[in-house]
Coordinates of C-alpha atoms in Angstrom, one line a residue:
M1 CA 41.9 -153.8 -99.1
E2 CA 42.2 -157.2 -97.5
K3 CA 39.8 -158.0 -94.6
G4 CA 41.7 -157.6 -91.4
S5 CA 44.5 -155.5 -92.9
M6 CA 43.3 -152.6 -90.7
S7 CA 43.6 -154.7 -87.6
T8 CA 45.4 -151.9 -85.9
G9 CA 41.9 -150.6 -85.2
R10 CA 41.4 -146.9 -85.0
S11 CA 44.9 -146.1 -83.9
H12 CA 46.3 -145.6 -87.4
Q13 CA 50.1 -145.5 -87.3
H14 CA 50.2 -142.2 -89.3
S15 CA 47.4 -140.5 -87.4
Q16 CA 49.5 -137.3 -86.6
D17 CA 50.3 -136.5 -90.3
W18 CA 49.9 -133.1 -92.0
I19 CA 47.8 -134.2 -94.9
T20 CA 45.1 -132.9 -97.3
G21 CA 41.4 -133.3 -96.8
S22 CA 41.3 -135.9 -99.6
E23 CA 43.9 -138.0 -97.9
A24 CA 42.0 -137.5 -94.6
L25 CA 38.9 -138.8 -96.3
L26 CA 40.5 -142.0 -97.5
R27 CA 42.2 -142.6 -94.2
G28 CA 38.9 -142.0 -92.4
L29 CA 37.1 -144.5 -94.6
L30 CA 39.8 -147.1 -94.0
L31 CA 39.5 -146.6 -90.2
E32 CA 35.8 -147.3 -90.5
G33 CA 36.8 -150.7 -92.1
V34 CA 35.6 -149.9 -95.6
E35 CA 36.6 -152.7 -98.0
C36 CA 35.6 -151.2 -101.3
V37 CA 34.2 -147.9 -102.6
F38 CA 32.1 -147.7 -105.8
G39 CA 32.4 -144.5 -107.8
Y40 CA 32.9 -142.3 -110.8
P41 CA 35.3 -139.4 -111.0
G42 CA 34.7 -135.8 -112.2
G43 CA 36.2 -132.4 -111.8
N44 CA 35.2 -131.6 -108.3
V45 CA 36.4 -134.9 -106.8
L46 CA 39.7 -135.0 -108.6
Y47 CA 41.8 -134.2 -105.5
I48 CA 40.1 -137.2 -103.8
Y49 CA 40.8 -139.4 -106.8
D50 CA 44.4 -138.1 -106.9
A51 CA 44.9 -139.2 -103.3
M52 CA 43.9 -142.8 -104.3
V53 CA 47.0 -143.0 -106.6
G54 CA 49.7 -145.1 -104.8
N55 CA 47.4 -146.0 -101.9
P56 CA 47.5 -149.8 -101.9
D57 CA 45.0 -150.1 -99.0
F58 CA 42.2 -148.3 -100.8
K59 CA 40.0 -150.4 -103.1
H60 CA 37.8 -148.5 -105.6
I61 CA 35.7 -150.0 -108.4
L62 CA 35.0 -147.7 -111.3
T63 CA 31.4 -148.3 -112.4
R64 CA 30.1 -147.1 -115.8
H65 CA 27.3 -144.9 -114.3
E66 CA 26.8 -143.2 -110.9
Q67 CA 23.5 -145.1 -110.5
G68 CA 25.4 -148.3 -111.0
A69 CA 27.8 -147.2 -108.2
I70 CA 25.2 -146.5 -105.6
H71 CA 23.1 -149.7 -106.4
A72 CA 26.4 -151.7 -106.1
A73 CA 27.1 -150.0 -102.7
D74 CA 23.5 -150.8 -101.7
G75 CA 23.8 -154.5 -102.7
Y76 CA 27.1 -154.7 -100.7
A77 CA 25.4 -153.2 -97.6
R78 CA 22.3 -155.4 -97.7
S79 CA 24.2 -158.6 -98.3
T80 CA 26.9 -158.0 -95.7
G81 CA 25.2 -155.8 -93.0
K82 CA 28.1 -153.3 -93.3
V83 CA 27.8 -149.7 -94.5
G84 CA 28.1 -149.4 -98.3
V85 CA 30.1 -146.4 -99.7
C86 CA 29.9 -144.6 -103.1
I87 CA 31.4 -141.5 -104.5
A88 CA 30.5 -139.1 -107.3
T89 CA 31.3 -135.6 -108.5
S90 CA 29.1 -132.5 -108.2
G91 CA 26.2 -131.6 -110.3
P92 CA 25.1 -134.4 -112.7
G93 CA 27.3 -136.9 -110.9
A94 CA 25.5 -136.2 -107.6
T95 CA 22.0 -136.0 -109.2
N96 CA 22.6 -139.4 -110.9
L97 CA 22.8 -140.8 -107.3
V98 CA 19.3 -139.6 -106.3
T99 CA 17.3 -142.7 -107.4
G100 CA 19.8 -144.9 -105.5
I101 CA 19.6 -142.7 -102.4
A102 CA 15.8 -142.9 -102.4
T103 CA 16.0 -146.7 -103.0
A104 CA 18.2 -147.1 -99.9
Y105 CA 16.2 -144.7 -97.8
A106 CA 12.9 -146.5 -98.6
D107 CA 14.4 -149.9 -97.5
S108 CA 16.5 -148.7 -94.5
V109 CA 19.9 -149.5 -96.1
P110 CA 23.1 -148.1 -94.4
L111 CA 25.1 -146.1 -97.0
V112 CA 27.6 -143.3 -96.8
I113 CA 27.4 -141.2 -100.0
I114 CA 30.3 -138.9 -100.8
T115 CA 29.8 -136.1 -103.3
G116 CA 32.1 -133.4 -104.5
N117 CA 30.9 -129.8 -104.7
V118 CA 32.2 -126.7 -106.4
P119 CA 34.7 -124.6 -104.4
T120 CA 33.3 -122.7 -101.5
T121 CA 34.4 -119.4 -103.2
V122 CA 31.8 -119.9 -106.0
M123 CA 29.0 -121.8 -104.1
G124 CA 25.7 -120.2 -104.8
T125 CA 26.7 -118.6 -108.1
D126 CA 25.4 -121.4 -110.4
A127 CA 29.0 -122.4 -111.1
F128 CA 29.8 -125.1 -113.6
Q129 CA 28.4 -128.4 -112.4
E130 CA 26.9 -126.9 -109.3
A131 CA 23.8 -128.5 -107.7
D132 CA 22.6 -128.1 -104.2
I133 CA 22.6 -131.9 -103.5
I134 CA 21.9 -131.5 -99.8
S135 CA 18.6 -129.7 -100.5
I136 CA 17.8 -132.1 -103.4
T137 CA 18.2 -135.2 -101.1
M138 CA 16.9 -133.7 -97.8
S139 CA 13.8 -135.9 -97.8
I140 CA 15.6 -139.2 -98.7
T141 CA 18.7 -139.1 -96.4
K142 CA 18.9 -139.9 -92.7
H143 CA 21.4 -137.1 -92.3
S144 CA 23.6 -134.8 -94.5
Y145 CA 26.8 -132.9 -94.0
L146 CA 28.3 -130.0 -96.0
V147 CA 32.0 -129.9 -95.0
R148 CA 33.1 -126.3 -94.8
D149 CA 36.2 -126.8 -92.6
V150 CA 38.6 -129.5 -93.4
R151 CA 39.3 -130.1 -89.7
D152 CA 35.8 -131.3 -89.3
L153 CA 36.2 -134.1 -91.8
P154 CA 37.5 -137.0 -89.5
R155 CA 34.6 -136.3 -87.0
I156 CA 32.0 -136.1 -89.8
I157 CA 33.2 -139.4 -91.4
H158 CA 33.0 -141.2 -88.0
E159 CA 29.6 -139.7 -87.2
A160 CA 28.2 -140.5 -90.7
F161 CA 29.1 -144.2 -90.4
H162 CA 27.6 -144.3 -86.9
I163 CA 24.3 -142.6 -88.0
A164 CA 24.0 -144.8 -91.2
G165 CA 24.6 -148.1 -89.4
T166 CA 22.7 -147.6 -86.1
G167 CA 19.0 -147.4 -85.2
R168 CA 16.8 -147.5 -88.2
K169 CA 19.6 -147.6 -90.8
G170 CA 19.7 -145.4 -93.8
P171 CA 21.8 -143.3 -96.2
V172 CA 24.0 -140.4 -95.0
L173 CA 25.4 -137.8 -97.4
I174 CA 28.8 -136.0 -97.1
D175 CA 29.2 -133.1 -99.5
I176 CA 32.8 -131.9 -99.9
P177 CA 33.6 -128.7 -101.8
K178 CA 36.6 -129.0 -104.1
D179 CA 38.8 -126.5 -102.2
V180 CA 38.1 -128.2 -98.8
S181 CA 39.3 -131.5 -100.3
N182 CA 42.7 -129.8 -101.0
Q183 CA 43.1 -128.0 -97.7
N184 CA 45.8 -129.2 -95.4
M185 CA 45.2 -130.4 -91.9
L186 CA 46.8 -132.2 -89.0
F187 CA 45.0 -135.6 -89.0
H188 CA 43.6 -136.8 -85.7
P189 CA 41.3 -139.8 -85.9
S190 CA 37.9 -139.2 -84.4
D191 CA 36.9 -141.6 -81.7
N192 CA 34.1 -140.0 -79.8
I193 CA 30.4 -139.8 -80.8
N194 CA 28.4 -137.0 -79.3
L195 CA 25.2 -136.5 -81.3
R196 CA 22.7 -134.4 -79.3
G197 CA 19.2 -135.9 -79.5
Y198 CA 20.2 -139.0 -81.5
Q199 CA 19.3 -142.1 -79.5
A200 CA 20.1 -144.9 -81.9
D201 CA 18.8 -148.0 -80.1
P202 CA 16.2 -147.2 -77.5
S203 CA 16.1 -150.0 -74.9
P204 CA 12.9 -152.0 -75.2
N205 CA 9.9 -151.2 -73.0
R206 CA 9.5 -154.4 -71.1
T207 CA 5.9 -153.5 -70.0
E208 CA 4.8 -153.4 -73.6
I209 CA 6.5 -156.7 -74.3
D210 CA 4.8 -158.3 -71.3
R211 CA 1.5 -157.0 -72.7
L212 CA 2.3 -158.8 -76.0
I213 CA 3.1 -162.0 -74.2
Q214 CA -0.2 -161.8 -72.4
A215 CA -2.0 -161.2 -75.7
I216 CA -0.3 -164.2 -77.2
A217 CA -1.4 -166.4 -74.3
E218 CA -5.1 -165.3 -74.9
S219 CA -4.9 -165.6 -78.7
E220 CA -6.4 -168.5 -80.7
R221 CA -5.7 -167.2 -84.2
P222 CA -2.3 -165.3 -84.1
V223 CA -0.2 -164.4 -87.2
I224 CA 3.3 -162.8 -87.4
I225 CA 4.2 -160.5 -90.2
A226 CA 8.0 -160.5 -90.3
G227 CA 9.7 -157.8 -92.4
G228 CA 13.1 -156.5 -93.4
G229 CA 13.8 -155.3 -89.8
V230 CA 14.2 -159.0 -88.7
V231 CA 17.0 -159.3 -91.3
Y232 CA 18.6 -155.9 -90.6
S233 CA 18.8 -156.5 -86.9
N234 CA 20.2 -160.0 -87.3
A235 CA 17.3 -161.4 -85.4
S236 CA 16.5 -164.5 -87.5
N237 CA 17.5 -167.0 -84.8
E238 CA 15.5 -165.1 -82.1
L239 CA 12.5 -165.0 -84.4
L240 CA 12.8 -168.8 -84.9
E241 CA 13.0 -169.4 -81.1
F242 CA 10.0 -167.0 -80.6
V243 CA 7.9 -168.9 -83.1
D244 CA 8.8 -172.3 -81.7
K245 CA 7.9 -171.1 -78.2
T246 CA 4.6 -169.4 -79.1
N247 CA 3.4 -171.6 -81.9
I248 CA 2.4 -168.7 -84.2
P249 CA 2.3 -169.0 -88.0
V250 CA 4.6 -166.6 -89.9
T251 CA 4.3 -164.6 -93.1
T252 CA 7.4 -162.8 -94.4
T253 CA 7.2 -159.6 -96.5
L254 CA 9.3 -159.2 -99.7
L255 CA 12.2 -157.7 -97.7
G256 CA 11.6 -160.2 -94.9
L257 CA 12.1 -163.3 -97.1
G258 CA 15.0 -165.3 -95.7
G259 CA 14.5 -163.9 -92.2
F260 CA 12.5 -167.0 -91.4
P261 CA 13.2 -170.4 -93.0
S262 CA 10.8 -171.1 -95.8
A263 CA 11.0 -174.8 -95.1
H264 CA 9.4 -174.3 -91.6
S265 CA 6.0 -175.9 -91.1
L266 CA 4.6 -172.6 -89.8
W267 CA 5.7 -170.5 -92.7
L268 CA 2.8 -169.4 -94.9
G269 CA 4.6 -167.4 -97.6
M270 CA 4.5 -163.8 -98.5
P271 CA 1.5 -161.6 -97.7
G272 CA 0.0 -158.8 -99.7
H273 CA -0.4 -157.7 -103.3
H274 CA 1.1 -160.9 -104.8
G275 CA 1.0 -162.9 -101.5
T276 CA 0.0 -166.5 -101.1
Y277 CA -3.6 -167.6 -100.4
A278 CA -2.5 -169.1 -97.1
A279 CA -0.8 -165.9 -95.9
N280 CA -3.6 -163.5 -97.0
T281 CA -6.5 -165.5 -95.6
A282 CA -4.6 -166.0 -92.3
I283 CA -4.2 -162.3 -91.9
Q284 CA -7.8 -161.6 -92.7
N285 CA -9.0 -164.2 -90.1
A286 CA -6.5 -163.6 -87.4
D287 CA -7.4 -162.4 -83.9
L288 CA -3.9 -161.1 -83.2
I289 CA -1.5 -159.6 -85.7
I290 CA 2.2 -159.1 -84.7
S291 CA 4.2 -157.1 -87.1
I292 CA 8.0 -157.6 -86.5
G293 CA 10.1 -155.1 -88.4
S294 CA 7.5 -154.6 -91.0
R295 CA 5.9 -151.2 -91.5
F296 CA 2.4 -152.2 -92.7
D297 CA 3.3 -151.0 -96.2
D298 CA 0.4 -150.6 -98.5
R299 CA 1.5 -153.5 -100.7
V300 CA 1.2 -155.7 -97.6
T301 CA -2.1 -154.3 -96.2
M302 CA -3.8 -153.4 -99.5
K303 CA -7.1 -151.6 -98.6
S304 CA -6.1 -150.5 -95.1
D305 CA -9.6 -150.1 -93.6
G306 CA -10.3 -153.7 -94.6
F307 CA -7.1 -155.1 -93.2
A308 CA -7.3 -157.9 -90.6
P309 CA -10.9 -157.1 -89.7
H310 CA -11.1 -159.8 -87.0
A311 CA -8.0 -158.8 -85.2
K312 CA -8.8 -157.9 -81.6
R313 CA -5.3 -156.6 -81.1
I314 CA -2.5 -155.4 -83.4
A315 CA 1.1 -155.4 -82.0
H316 CA 4.0 -153.7 -83.7
I317 CA 7.7 -154.3 -82.9
D318 CA 9.9 -151.7 -84.6
I319 CA 13.0 -149.7 -83.9
D320 CA 11.5 -146.5 -85.4
P321 CA 8.7 -144.9 -83.2
A322 CA 7.5 -143.0 -86.3
E323 CA 6.3 -146.2 -87.8
I324 CA 4.0 -147.1 -84.9
G325 CA 0.4 -146.3 -85.8
K326 CA 1.5 -144.6 -89.1
N327 CA -0.5 -146.9 -91.4
I328 CA -2.4 -149.2 -89.2
D329 CA -3.7 -148.4 -85.6
T330 CA -1.6 -150.3 -83.1
D331 CA -2.6 -151.6 -79.7
I332 CA 0.7 -152.9 -78.4
A333 CA 3.9 -150.9 -79.4
C334 CA 7.2 -152.6 -78.7
I335 CA 9.8 -150.0 -79.7
G336 CA 13.4 -151.1 -79.8
D337 CA 15.9 -153.2 -81.7
I338 CA 14.1 -156.3 -82.8
K339 CA 16.9 -158.6 -81.6
A340 CA 16.8 -157.1 -78.2
V341 CA 12.9 -157.1 -78.0
L342 CA 12.8 -160.8 -79.1
E343 CA 15.6 -161.8 -76.7
Y344 CA 13.6 -160.5 -73.8
A345 CA 10.3 -161.8 -75.2
N346 CA 11.8 -165.3 -75.5
T347 CA 12.5 -165.3 -71.7
K348 CA 8.8 -165.1 -71.1
A349 CA 7.2 -166.5 -74.2
V350 CA 4.2 -168.8 -73.8
P351 CA 2.3 -170.9 -76.4
S352 CA -0.8 -169.4 -78.0
R353 CA -4.0 -171.4 -78.1
S354 CA -3.5 -172.0 -81.8
S355 CA -3.6 -175.7 -82.4
S356 CA -6.9 -175.8 -84.4
W357 CA -5.8 -172.5 -86.1
I358 CA -2.5 -174.1 -87.2
H359 CA -4.5 -177.0 -88.7
T360 CA -6.6 -174.5 -90.7
V361 CA -3.8 -172.4 -92.1
Q362 CA -1.7 -175.5 -93.0
E363 CA -4.7 -176.9 -94.8
N364 CA -5.0 -173.7 -96.8
K365 CA -1.3 -174.0 -97.7
V366 CA -1.9 -177.5 -99.0
K367 CA -5.2 -176.8 -100.8
H368 CA -4.1 -173.5 -102.4
P369 CA -0.4 -173.7 -103.2
L370 CA 1.3 -171.4 -105.6
R371 CA 0.6 -172.9 -109.1
Y372 CA 1.1 -172.2 -112.7
K373 CA 0.2 -174.0 -115.9
D374 CA 3.4 -175.7 -117.0
S375 CA 4.0 -176.4 -120.7
D376 CA 6.1 -178.8 -122.7
T377 CA 6.3 -176.4 -125.7
E378 CA 7.1 -173.1 -123.9
L379 CA 9.5 -172.2 -121.2
K380 CA 7.6 -170.8 -118.2
P381 CA 9.3 -168.2 -116.0
Q382 CA 8.1 -169.9 -112.9
Y383 CA 9.7 -173.2 -114.0
V384 CA 13.0 -171.3 -114.6
L385 CA 13.0 -170.0 -111.0
E386 CA 12.1 -173.5 -109.6
M387 CA 15.0 -174.9 -111.5
I388 CA 17.4 -172.2 -110.2
H389 CA 16.2 -173.0 -106.7
E390 CA 16.7 -176.7 -107.1
T391 CA 20.3 -176.3 -108.5
T392 CA 21.3 -173.9 -105.6
Q393 CA 19.2 -175.5 -102.8
G394 CA 18.4 -172.0 -101.6
D395 CA 22.0 -171.2 -100.7
A396 CA 22.7 -168.5 -103.3
I397 CA 22.4 -164.7 -102.9
I398 CA 19.7 -163.7 -105.3
T399 CA 19.3 -160.1 -106.5
T400 CA 16.3 -159.0 -108.5
D401 CA 15.2 -156.1 -110.6
V402 CA 11.6 -154.9 -110.3
G403 CA 8.6 -156.4 -112.0
Q404 CA 7.0 -159.8 -112.7
H405 CA 10.3 -161.7 -112.4
Q406 CA 10.8 -160.1 -108.9
M407 CA 7.5 -161.5 -107.7
W408 CA 8.2 -164.9 -109.3
V409 CA 11.5 -165.0 -107.4
A410 CA 9.6 -164.2 -104.2
Q411 CA 7.1 -166.9 -104.8
F412 CA 9.1 -169.8 -106.3
Y413 CA 12.6 -169.4 -104.9
K414 CA 12.7 -170.7 -101.4
F415 CA 15.0 -168.7 -99.2
K416 CA 16.7 -170.4 -96.3
H417 CA 19.1 -167.6 -95.0
P418 CA 18.8 -163.9 -94.1
R419 CA 20.5 -161.4 -96.5
S420 CA 20.1 -163.8 -99.4
L421 CA 17.4 -161.8 -101.2
I422 CA 18.6 -158.3 -102.4
T423 CA 15.7 -156.4 -104.0
S424 CA 14.2 -152.9 -104.1
G425 CA 11.1 -153.1 -102.0
G426 CA 9.8 -149.6 -101.0
L427 CA 10.8 -147.7 -104.1
G428 CA 10.6 -150.4 -106.7
T429 CA 13.6 -149.3 -108.7
M430 CA 14.2 -150.7 -112.2
G431 CA 17.9 -151.0 -112.9
F432 CA 18.7 -152.0 -109.4
G433 CA 19.0 -155.8 -109.8
F434 CA 22.2 -156.2 -111.8
P435 CA 24.5 -153.5 -110.1
S436 CA 23.3 -154.6 -106.7
A437 CA 24.6 -158.1 -107.5
I438 CA 28.0 -156.7 -108.3
G439 CA 28.1 -155.2 -104.8
A440 CA 26.8 -158.4 -103.2
Q441 CA 29.5 -160.4 -104.9
T442 CA 32.2 -157.9 -103.9
G443 CA 31.1 -158.3 -100.3
N444 CA 30.7 -162.1 -100.5
P445 CA 33.4 -163.3 -102.8
D446 CA 32.9 -166.9 -101.8
R447 CA 29.1 -167.0 -102.3
L448 CA 27.2 -167.8 -105.5
V449 CA 25.4 -164.6 -106.6
I450 CA 22.6 -164.7 -109.2
S451 CA 21.1 -161.6 -110.6
V452 CA 17.5 -162.1 -111.9
N453 CA 16.4 -159.4 -114.3
G454 CA 13.6 -158.6 -116.7
D455 CA 14.4 -157.5 -120.2
G456 CA 13.2 -154.0 -119.2
G457 CA 15.3 -153.4 -116.1
M458 CA 18.4 -155.1 -117.6
Q459 CA 18.7 -152.3 -120.1
M460 CA 18.7 -149.6 -117.4
C461 CA 22.2 -150.6 -116.0
A462 CA 23.5 -153.1 -118.6
Q463 CA 26.6 -151.0 -119.0
E464 CA 27.9 -152.4 -115.7
M465 CA 28.7 -155.7 -117.5
A466 CA 31.9 -154.0 -118.3
I467 CA 33.1 -154.2 -114.7
C468 CA 32.1 -157.8 -114.3
A469 CA 34.3 -158.6 -117.3
I470 CA 37.2 -156.4 -116.2
H471 CA 37.3 -157.6 -112.6
N472 CA 36.1 -161.1 -113.3
I473 CA 33.2 -160.6 -110.9
P474 CA 31.5 -164.0 -111.3
V475 CA 27.8 -162.9 -111.1
K476 CA 25.4 -165.2 -113.0
I477 CA 23.2 -162.8 -114.8
V478 CA 19.7 -164.1 -115.6
V479 CA 17.4 -162.3 -118.1
I480 CA 13.8 -163.4 -118.1
N481 CA 12.9 -162.1 -121.5
N482 CA 9.2 -161.9 -122.3
Q483 CA 9.7 -158.9 -124.7
V484 CA 7.3 -156.7 -122.7
L485 CA 7.0 -154.6 -119.6
G486 CA 5.3 -157.5 -117.9
M487 CA 4.0 -155.9 -114.7
V488 CA 2.7 -152.9 -116.5
K489 CA 1.1 -155.2 -119.1
Q490 CA -0.6 -157.2 -116.4
Q491 CA -2.1 -154.1 -114.8
Q492 CA -3.2 -152.8 -118.2
E493 CA -5.0 -156.2 -118.8
L494 CA -6.7 -156.4 -115.4
I495 CA -7.5 -152.8 -114.6
Y496 CA -7.4 -150.9 -118.0
G497 CA -9.5 -153.3 -120.1
N498 CA -6.6 -154.8 -122.2
R499 CA -5.7 -151.3 -123.5
Y500 CA -2.0 -151.8 -124.0
S501 CA 0.0 -148.6 -124.0
H502 CA 3.8 -148.4 -124.7
I503 CA 4.9 -151.7 -123.2
D504 CA 6.4 -153.5 -126.2
L505 CA 10.1 -154.2 -125.7
A506 CA 10.5 -156.4 -128.8
G507 CA 13.2 -154.1 -130.2
S508 CA 15.6 -154.9 -127.3
P509 CA 19.1 -155.9 -128.1
D510 CA 20.2 -159.5 -128.5
F511 CA 21.3 -159.9 -124.9
V512 CA 23.7 -162.8 -125.7
K513 CA 25.5 -160.6 -128.3
L514 CA 25.4 -157.7 -125.8
A515 CA 27.2 -159.8 -123.2
G516 CA 29.7 -160.9 -125.8
A517 CA 30.4 -157.3 -126.6
Y518 CA 31.4 -156.7 -123.0
G519 CA 33.5 -159.9 -123.0
I520 CA 31.1 -162.0 -121.0
K521 CA 29.8 -165.5 -122.1
G522 CA 26.2 -165.4 -123.2
L523 CA 23.7 -168.3 -123.4
R524 CA 20.1 -168.6 -124.4
A525 CA 17.3 -171.0 -123.8
S526 CA 13.7 -171.1 -125.0
T527 CA 12.7 -174.7 -124.0
K528 CA 12.9 -176.8 -120.8
A529 CA 15.6 -179.1 -122.2
E530 CA 17.7 -176.1 -123.3
A531 CA 17.1 -174.4 -120.0
A532 CA 18.5 -177.2 -117.9
L533 CA 21.6 -177.7 -120.1
I534 CA 22.6 -174.0 -120.4
W535 CA 21.9 -173.3 -116.7
Q536 CA 24.3 -176.2 -115.8
E537 CA 26.8 -174.7 -118.2
A538 CA 26.5 -171.3 -116.6
M539 CA 27.0 -172.8 -113.2
N540 CA 30.0 -174.7 -114.3
T541 CA 31.6 -171.6 -116.0
P542 CA 34.0 -169.6 -113.8
G543 CA 33.5 -165.9 -114.0
P544 CA 30.4 -163.9 -115.1
V545 CA 27.8 -165.5 -117.4
L546 CA 24.6 -164.0 -118.9
V547 CA 21.8 -166.5 -119.4
E548 CA 18.7 -165.4 -121.3
F549 CA 15.5 -167.4 -120.8
V550 CA 13.0 -166.6 -123.5
V551 CA 9.5 -166.9 -122.0
P552 CA 5.9 -166.2 -123.2
K553 CA 4.6 -162.7 -122.8
E554 CA 1.1 -163.9 -121.8
E555 CA 2.3 -165.2 -118.4
N556 CA 1.0 -163.3 -115.3
V557 CA 1.8 -163.2 -111.6
Y558 CA -0.9 -164.7 -109.4
P559 CA -2.4 -164.5 -106.8
M560 CA -3.0 -160.8 -107.2
V561 CA -4.9 -158.4 -105.0
L562 CA -6.0 -155.2 -106.9
A563 CA -5.5 -151.8 -105.4
G564 CA -8.5 -150.7 -103.4
T565 CA -9.6 -154.3 -102.5
T566 CA -8.9 -156.3 -99.4
L567 CA -6.5 -159.2 -98.9
D568 CA -9.2 -161.9 -99.2
Q569 CA -10.2 -160.6 -102.6
M570 CA -7.5 -162.4 -104.5
I571 CA -7.5 -163.0 -108.2
M572 CA -6.1 -166.6 -108.5
G573 CA -5.6 -166.6 -112.3
D574 CA -6.0 -170.0 -114.0
F575 CA -6.9 -171.5 -110.7
E576 CA -9.9 -169.4 -109.5

């Protein structure tokens, strides 16, 4: 569906038609402004798929696995800020979505997931392809609906989009039994939202924000930890203004990367498990910690009872009251939409007493930068990511899978804009990187989208190369191939005394030939000279391209803070 083709808004011209539940579903999705649905048909959604025939407004992309569909919807949602939509049949179709639902739930991504179910007449009888998907996903959805009466469908669709896309965003499941999808109804679009007890955006408590401003005025060593919430609430400009007014150094979590410009003189890098020396030492020596849309995740805090030991006060700005004090005790709680909180804070913001502190943290940044031992004979993965950054100038949308390459992207690709890093943070889902790029490219047809994968995760959703070829989706697919499960290997080295167990990926396919089998151009480099040439070729080639960079398996991600240790106990690798 073309953007803007539903400009009639919610008053659809055929709103009073006598139609089936399946037609009502498609109409409801179009009224919500849905541009594309990712899915995979099966028996109990066939009425829905039948309704798509001859409907020119409705765009659907057939993925090659349900997990590919939900990760694509997720990448679409993260990169656009809109609600992503996917559809699957009952039983195995629905259960194949579970990992993707959990991925979106962990990272607060707005999705509406539509599943078919067996007819109501046989529900509860262990019918063919029956699974109680509502119960299975109860702990990983924001809300769920089982549609028992077709007349409820327009209201449910409207509510589901509202719930998914407001407050702390998240996945909402709509389960539609097969007979309900074929029942007839008089279609009335649903306009009103009346959800008892659901207050999506609590207005900020100004007293608490005033307390925060007072704490900043008294602070000599403040640090901001900016997380994914800054990106999700579109508050990057407000954060920039806040930092300029208060003079506070900023660290950005993995999901916060891009929410604050990496070129800014007060940016210290990413904190935590693989955080920079400057970020981690700043947190450990700060007298005031301000978390903005970051939930004090264990990969950021590491050993929680040794986190920020010198902080006199810890402030937390978050839309979800349940996050306040959950992991780290909080002194100042500013609950509300981050954009709204910062807009008010900026009217009163005062500079902190941080001038000598800023000198210290900037000195740490210069003395202890991210480094690696480059080589003229081998192609280092960090070099590859620096090269990708230089050629894109930080303007591309980068999606990653999970593992060492993900951390190298976070460290060596410098993000300028929000929504330009698409990665699985909370769940750490292998197989996410490539399909999420398909969704990001679908939602951003004019942007360059690069999917950075390891040789492990690439094989978990490689089948989705088919749809890149068929629809000419021009994702540049990067495979950092070190022939090993790198992050597992690194932990087995450092924690398990070099006892390697089941990490050898040397039997993986020839990725260039695999791309060719799907009808996609494949290129390979194993030296610096080759890397520069083939990357330029990939960038100059219209359509999808797979580029494999062969790198040494010995390379590790540093700095690293081991579980059970504090942020200042960093292992610096070759640069101890």
